[in-house]
């Protein structure tokens, strides 16, 4: 780009205002024509920029200054003096960041056009050469949008917290979403003086290891890294198996340290207005800059309309039908905009909030927000329904939302349905007509007709909850619980605000379990089986028993393993398989059936790890690997030697060839062949182990080699009732004292380096996940799923999860009962949430399943348990939210039908465009909004507040 130097027609003196304006205009036009990814833009305070615009346009005959909108600038009103030096101090925090790797931090809530203007580098350089000042706030242009073809300025780069383990150091850095994992890795090593070959970094979202970030060419955006999340910097062990205590310090070529050498301020960053589908902030800034300077136009908002600020482009709806007004994206607020548009275009709410709803605001409700949320929503709705408006920035509403729901503050992407749920509940509490909620105890059904019990439950609910939200959106379930022990049936009737339907595209699922043998007969192997998706634990055990060739005298113990210990045992055959998540780790243990009294022996592996605290290094035994399980008869006295024998047998398949040769049991060739054969066997195939066979044969013959093995005392520690450890490597004949009520014992085996040389423990290193997600195949994407199928899956009987156990009044105990749902009372507006997102310990996953939903005549008649009404339950779709893309970087839009036009529109933040009904049918639906159809085929209308509330009777 052509470099422009300062020039003057007056012989080298100061330029006139007109000359400054023309020069900057020409530079801006050139910058706009040549803008590209990687260009640098600069933030300049709106306050100074406004003053300069007035200064250079003071002689323009067509300039009009709206004094009313400039009053907020104080001393700038009517000023035509040359501005002082640039002062960006109102954009940054007063206190300097203690972390050198963050740089100058700008306020988190800045908005383009209201607080700052983005200037191309050449414009900034010229202004800075004339006026000086600062500080300099540089940001770069990146590709943005769903197609990654739009240009945007990343005003807020990612702010990440780096946590080092095991040392415990931490640091905060700013880095672009478009930077690679390799750059983040390099910078972490640079900050903490680490050797890059001995460092790995983890996505540590929510202080849990979600994923190892090993693809160095992948961008942080593609890796779904979020603002203000943690990154775990893990220092790996060195060659001798101990933790690193001395960190390497990389140096520059001249020998000086690199720490703090890199500049964070010049990182590419995404504009708060361009994230998730907004307009290009970089091009918008250039256009605005050149247009203002060439035309001398007024840069301020119209009087009284402070929401319409400079620098924010939108779709003008002047002269169009009411209701076609967009919402500006304030930085990842598409999740909020889509939900608001659907609520705003719900006719009952549009009518209610455009009338005098203030009389129903509940100022006494401790569960509400003193009416502030309702007022903010009502004011926003009125702006969106006012005729002849351009797109509205929902700043005031977002500020109220952040105040009462801090989880939605900032500029991260959030779940639109979670916002919708909070908003509906918050509006209900703010508008609850019940000022003092009475305490009402629900009675048991006691054989009464369902209709009588349902009406009683609903009356009790209305006595405490009575608002426009209840009138329009709330319905009633019939919930039936059956005790698995005494078959006691309990029926309740509960209100609902929306239906959350699971997306079950298949009826089966694959589960991978690692199978262990406690008698030393086989090495561990992974076994993958197919089970019903809505099955029980007994289905999984049955499938595993067949796949691993379980003998008649054996049984399987199933356990979930987490952090190298047993998390839970899946002993109840009625446990739902839905409680087993795809990222869980399961192990199954073959143990002999016994009529005698037995104890379960839990064998936990430990190894030494070095820890550094307060400059002192100490070694501690910590759990590692996969725990093992066996049984031991307790009819007779159990000695320390008995436990040694059982553990020897459990570990025998892991003996190395050298150990076997020394014991004269088998030669190394047999071991290698057997080990390779087992390792190469397909999942689910039982693998015979000649080594273990030879051990058993030798033992049965009483050979000298078996005695040699038995003479090897394993370093075992038994945990007694007082949590003290008893050394089992001495006193072989000593009896173990156990409580008469004990059902299991815990034994630690401490793996020294010498012991690891005798056993091959790689089998114990890792358990596979229950299901490893891979890319969605084409078949899964093309097979549609019916909305009715989702509803049937939601209403299907299934057992409660363990945390929701039910108290059986007949058994007088908590039970994991089975639960069946039926629809009983349907609302005027039915909100259906399709559960596309699942959150687990190691990943954040989205189901891309296409759902085939009806636009006309959603018929729920057959799903309603209340048969007193003979009319059909038909619903018509009028709005829906869509979600495109992945979890963190996706984009929300809304499809809405304007009932007065009988026409569909796409609401994409500030952009509104008409669409066909066929386009609606193929949408990436996330939340669906249906309205009841009257028996004559017309869509019902909500009554005025003055007409009183209705209770949505069937």
CSV table of C-alpha atoms in Angstrom, one decimal, residues 459-708:
chain,number,residue,atom,x,y,z
A,459,UNK,CA,-54.9,-26.1,41.0
A,460,UNK,CA,-52.1,-26.3,43.5
A,461,UNK,CA,-49.6,-25.2,40.9
A,462,UNK,CA,-51.7,-22.3,39.8
A,463,UNK,CA,-52.2,-21.2,43.4
A,464,UNK,CA,-48.4,-20.5,43.5
A,465,UNK,CA,-47.7,-19.8,39.8
A,466,UNK,CA,-49.9,-17.6,37.8
A,467,UNK,CA,-48.5,-15.5,34.9
A,468,UNK,CA,-48.7,-14.9,31.2
A,469,UNK,CA,-45.9,-17.5,30.8
A,470,UNK,CA,-48.0,-20.1,32.6
A,471,UNK,CA,-51.0,-19.2,30.5
A,472,UNK,CA,-49.2,-19.6,27.3
A,473,UNK,CA,-46.3,-22.1,27.7
A,474,UNK,CA,-46.9,-24.4,30.6
A,475,UNK,CA,-48.5,-27.9,30.3
A,476,UNK,CA,-48.7,-30.9,32.6
A,477,UNK,CA,-47.1,-34.4,32.6
A,478,UNK,CA,-48.5,-37.6,34.1
A,479,UNK,CA,-45.5,-39.3,35.8
A,480,UNK,CA,-45.8,-42.9,36.8
A,481,UNK,CA,-43.2,-44.6,39.0
A,482,UNK,CA,-43.1,-48.3,39.7
A,483,UNK,CA,-40.9,-49.7,42.6
A,484,UNK,CA,-38.8,-52.6,41.3
A,485,UNK,CA,-39.1,-54.4,44.7
A,486,UNK,CA,-42.7,-54.2,45.8
A,487,UNK,CA,-44.2,-53.0,42.6
A,488,UNK,CA,-45.8,-50.0,44.3
A,489,UNK,CA,-47.2,-47.6,41.7
A,490,UNK,CA,-47.1,-43.9,42.4
A,491,UNK,CA,-48.7,-41.3,40.1
A,492,UNK,CA,-48.0,-37.6,40.1
A,493,UNK,CA,-48.8,-34.7,37.8
A,494,UNK,CA,-46.0,-32.2,37.2
A,495,UNK,CA,-45.9,-29.0,35.2
A,496,UNK,CA,-43.5,-28.4,32.2
A,497,UNK,CA,-42.4,-25.4,30.3
A,498,UNK,CA,-40.9,-27.2,27.3
A,499,UNK,CA,-40.2,-30.7,26.1
A,500,UNK,CA,-36.6,-31.8,25.7
A,501,UNK,CA,-36.5,-34.6,23.3
A,502,UNK,CA,-33.6,-37.0,22.8
A,503,UNK,CA,-32.2,-37.6,19.3
A,504,UNK,CA,-32.0,-41.4,19.1
A,505,UNK,CA,-31.2,-42.1,15.5
A,506,UNK,CA,-30.5,-45.8,16.3
A,507,UNK,CA,-31.9,-48.4,18.6
A,508,UNK,CA,-28.6,-50.0,19.5
A,509,UNK,CA,-25.2,-48.8,20.6
A,510,UNK,CA,-21.7,-50.3,20.8
A,511,UNK,CA,-19.9,-50.5,24.2
A,512,UNK,CA,-16.3,-51.5,24.6
A,513,UNK,CA,-15.2,-53.2,27.8
A,514,UNK,CA,-11.8,-54.6,28.8
A,515,UNK,CA,-12.1,-58.2,30.2
A,516,UNK,CA,-9.7,-59.4,32.9
A,517,UNK,CA,-9.3,-63.0,34.2
A,518,UNK,CA,-8.5,-63.4,37.9
A,519,UNK,CA,-7.2,-66.9,37.6
A,520,UNK,CA,-4.3,-66.0,35.3
A,521,UNK,CA,-5.8,-67.9,32.3
A,522,UNK,CA,-5.7,-65.0,29.8
A,523,UNK,CA,-4.2,-61.7,29.2
A,524,UNK,CA,-6.6,-58.7,29.3
A,525,UNK,CA,-8.4,-58.0,26.0
A,526,UNK,CA,-10.9,-55.4,24.8
A,527,UNK,CA,-14.3,-56.7,23.9
A,528,UNK,CA,-16.8,-54.6,21.9
A,529,UNK,CA,-20.5,-55.7,22.0
A,530,UNK,CA,-23.8,-54.3,20.6
A,531,UNK,CA,-26.6,-53.7,23.1
A,532,UNK,CA,-30.0,-52.0,23.0
A,533,UNK,CA,-29.7,-48.2,23.5
A,534,UNK,CA,-32.5,-48.3,26.0
A,535,UNK,CA,-31.3,-51.6,27.6
A,536,UNK,CA,-30.3,-52.5,31.1
A,537,UNK,CA,-27.0,-53.6,32.6
A,538,UNK,CA,-28.1,-57.2,32.4
A,539,UNK,CA,-28.2,-56.8,28.6
A,540,UNK,CA,-24.5,-55.7,28.6
A,541,UNK,CA,-23.4,-58.5,30.9
A,542,UNK,CA,-25.3,-61.1,28.8
A,543,UNK,CA,-23.6,-59.8,25.6
A,544,UNK,CA,-20.2,-59.8,27.2
A,545,UNK,CA,-20.6,-63.3,28.6
A,546,UNK,CA,-21.3,-64.7,25.1
A,547,UNK,CA,-18.5,-62.7,23.5
A,548,UNK,CA,-15.8,-63.7,26.0
A,549,UNK,CA,-16.9,-67.3,26.2
A,550,UNK,CA,-17.7,-67.2,29.9
A,551,UNK,CA,-17.7,-70.6,31.5
A,552,UNK,CA,-20.6,-72.1,33.5
A,553,UNK,CA,-18.7,-71.8,36.7
A,554,UNK,CA,-17.7,-68.2,36.1
A,555,UNK,CA,-19.5,-64.8,36.5
A,556,UNK,CA,-18.7,-61.3,35.4
A,557,UNK,CA,-18.2,-58.3,37.8
A,558,UNK,CA,-18.6,-55.0,35.9
A,559,UNK,CA,-17.0,-51.8,37.1
A,560,UNK,CA,-16.4,-48.3,36.0
A,561,UNK,CA,-12.7,-47.2,36.4
A,562,UNK,CA,-11.7,-43.6,36.9
A,563,UNK,CA,-8.4,-42.1,37.9
A,564,UNK,CA,-6.9,-45.6,38.4
A,565,UNK,CA,-9.5,-46.7,41.0
A,566,UNK,CA,-12.9,-48.2,41.0
A,567,UNK,CA,-15.5,-45.5,40.5
A,568,UNK,CA,-18.6,-47.7,40.8
A,569,UNK,CA,-19.7,-51.3,40.4
A,570,UNK,CA,-22.6,-52.0,38.0
A,571,UNK,CA,-24.1,-54.8,40.1
A,572,UNK,CA,-27.8,-54.0,39.7
A,573,UNK,CA,-29.0,-55.7,36.6
A,574,UNK,CA,-31.7,-53.0,36.2
A,575,UNK,CA,-29.3,-50.1,35.8
A,576,UNK,CA,-30.1,-48.3,32.6
A,577,UNK,CA,-27.3,-48.3,30.0
A,578,UNK,CA,-28.1,-44.6,29.5
A,579,UNK,CA,-26.1,-44.0,32.7
A,580,UNK,CA,-23.0,-45.2,30.9
A,581,UNK,CA,-21.5,-42.3,29.0
A,582,UNK,CA,-19.5,-42.7,25.8
A,583,UNK,CA,-16.3,-41.5,27.4
A,584,UNK,CA,-16.5,-43.8,30.5
A,585,UNK,CA,-14.0,-46.6,31.0
A,586,UNK,CA,-15.4,-50.0,31.8
A,587,UNK,CA,-13.7,-53.2,33.0
A,588,UNK,CA,-15.2,-56.7,33.4
A,589,UNK,CA,-13.6,-59.3,35.7
A,590,UNK,CA,-14.1,-63.0,35.4
A,591,UNK,CA,-14.4,-64.6,38.8
A,592,UNK,CA,-15.5,-68.1,39.8
A,593,UNK,CA,-19.0,-68.7,41.1
A,594,UNK,CA,-18.9,-70.0,44.6
A,595,UNK,CA,-21.4,-71.3,47.1
A,596,UNK,CA,-19.0,-70.5,49.9
A,597,UNK,CA,-18.7,-67.1,51.5
A,598,UNK,CA,-16.2,-65.0,49.6
A,599,UNK,CA,-14.6,-61.6,49.8
A,600,UNK,CA,-13.8,-59.4,46.8
A,601,UNK,CA,-10.2,-58.5,46.6
A,602,UNK,CA,-9.5,-55.1,44.9
A,603,UNK,CA,-5.9,-54.8,43.7
A,604,UNK,CA,-4.8,-51.2,43.2
A,605,UNK,CA,-1.5,-50.6,41.5
A,606,UNK,CA,0.8,-47.8,42.7
A,607,UNK,CA,4.1,-46.4,41.6
A,608,UNK,CA,6.4,-43.7,42.9
A,609,UNK,CA,6.1,-40.2,41.7
A,610,UNK,CA,8.2,-37.2,42.7
A,611,UNK,CA,6.5,-34.1,44.0
A,612,UNK,CA,8.1,-30.7,44.4
A,613,UNK,CA,6.7,-28.4,47.1
A,614,UNK,CA,8.4,-25.4,48.7
A,615,UNK,CA,11.7,-26.2,46.9
A,616,UNK,CA,11.6,-29.7,48.4
A,617,UNK,CA,11.3,-32.9,46.3
A,618,UNK,CA,9.7,-36.0,47.8
A,619,UNK,CA,8.5,-39.3,46.4
A,620,UNK,CA,5.1,-40.7,47.0
A,621,UNK,CA,3.3,-43.8,46.0
A,622,UNK,CA,0.3,-42.9,43.8
A,623,UNK,CA,-2.3,-45.1,42.0
A,624,UNK,CA,-1.7,-45.8,38.3
A,625,UNK,CA,-2.9,-48.3,35.7
A,626,UNK,CA,-6.1,-50.4,35.8
A,627,UNK,CA,-7.1,-52.0,39.1
A,628,UNK,CA,-7.8,-55.7,39.2
A,629,UNK,CA,-10.5,-57.8,40.9
A,630,UNK,CA,-10.6,-61.3,42.3
A,631,UNK,CA,-12.4,-63.3,45.0
A,632,UNK,CA,-11.0,-65.1,48.0
A,633,UNK,CA,-12.8,-67.6,50.2
A,634,UNK,CA,-13.3,-66.5,53.8
A,635,UNK,CA,-14.8,-69.7,55.2
A,636,UNK,CA,-11.3,-70.4,56.6
A,637,UNK,CA,-8.8,-68.2,58.1
A,638,UNK,CA,-7.1,-65.9,55.5
A,639,UNK,CA,-3.4,-65.5,55.9
A,640,UNK,CA,-1.0,-63.0,54.3
A,641,UNK,CA,0.4,-65.9,52.2
A,642,UNK,CA,-3.1,-66.6,50.9
A,643,UNK,CA,-3.3,-63.1,49.5
A,644,UNK,CA,0.2,-63.4,48.0
A,645,UNK,CA,-1.0,-66.5,46.2
A,646,UNK,CA,-4.1,-64.9,44.8
A,647,UNK,CA,-2.2,-61.8,43.6
A,648,UNK,CA,0.5,-64.0,42.0
A,649,UNK,CA,-2.2,-65.8,40.0
A,650,UNK,CA,-3.8,-62.5,38.9
A,651,UNK,CA,-0.5,-61.2,37.7
A,652,UNK,CA,0.9,-64.3,36.1
A,653,UNK,CA,-0.1,-63.5,32.5
A,654,UNK,CA,2.0,-60.4,32.8
A,655,UNK,CA,5.3,-62.2,33.6
A,656,UNK,CA,8.1,-61.4,31.1
A,657,UNK,CA,9.9,-64.1,29.3
A,658,UNK,CA,13.1,-63.6,31.2
A,659,UNK,CA,11.3,-64.2,34.5
A,660,UNK,CA,9.7,-67.3,33.2
A,661,UNK,CA,13.1,-68.7,32.0
A,662,UNK,CA,14.6,-68.0,35.4
A,663,UNK,CA,11.7,-69.9,37.0
A,664,UNK,CA,12.1,-72.7,34.4
A,665,UNK,CA,8.4,-72.5,33.4
A,666,UNK,CA,8.5,-71.7,29.7
A,667,UNK,CA,10.9,-70.4,27.2
A,668,UNK,CA,10.8,-66.9,25.8
A,669,UNK,CA,9.7,-68.0,22.3
A,670,UNK,CA,6.4,-69.4,23.7
A,671,UNK,CA,5.8,-66.1,25.6
A,672,UNK,CA,6.4,-63.9,22.5
A,673,UNK,CA,4.2,-66.0,20.3
A,674,UNK,CA,1.4,-66.1,22.9
A,675,UNK,CA,1.7,-62.4,23.7
A,676,UNK,CA,1.6,-61.5,20.0
A,677,UNK,CA,-1.3,-63.8,19.3
A,678,UNK,CA,-3.3,-62.2,22.1
A,679,UNK,CA,-2.4,-58.7,21.2
A,680,UNK,CA,-3.5,-59.3,17.6
A,681,UNK,CA,-6.8,-60.9,18.4
A,682,UNK,CA,-9.9,-59.1,17.4
A,683,UNK,CA,-12.0,-57.4,20.1
A,684,UNK,CA,-14.3,-59.8,21.8
A,685,UNK,CA,-12.3,-63.0,21.1
A,686,UNK,CA,-11.2,-64.9,24.0
A,687,UNK,CA,-7.4,-65.4,23.9
A,688,UNK,CA,-5.8,-68.5,25.3
A,689,UNK,CA,-2.5,-68.0,27.0
A,690,UNK,CA,0.1,-70.8,26.8
A,691,UNK,CA,2.3,-69.1,29.3
A,692,UNK,CA,-0.5,-69.0,31.9
A,693,UNK,CA,-1.3,-72.6,31.0
A,694,UNK,CA,2.3,-73.6,31.7
A,695,UNK,CA,2.2,-71.8,35.0
A,696,UNK,CA,-0.9,-73.7,36.1
A,697,UNK,CA,0.5,-77.0,34.8
A,698,UNK,CA,3.8,-76.4,36.6
A,699,UNK,CA,1.9,-75.4,39.8
A,700,UNK,CA,-0.2,-78.5,39.7
A,701,UNK,CA,2.9,-80.7,39.4
A,702,UNK,CA,4.5,-79.0,42.3
A,703,UNK,CA,7.6,-78.3,40.2
A,704,UNK,CA,10.6,-76.4,41.5
A,705,UNK,CA,9.8,-73.5,39.1
A,706,UNK,CA,6.4,-72.9,40.6
A,707,UNK,CA,8.1,-72.8,44.0
A,708,UNK,CA,10.6,-70.3,42.7
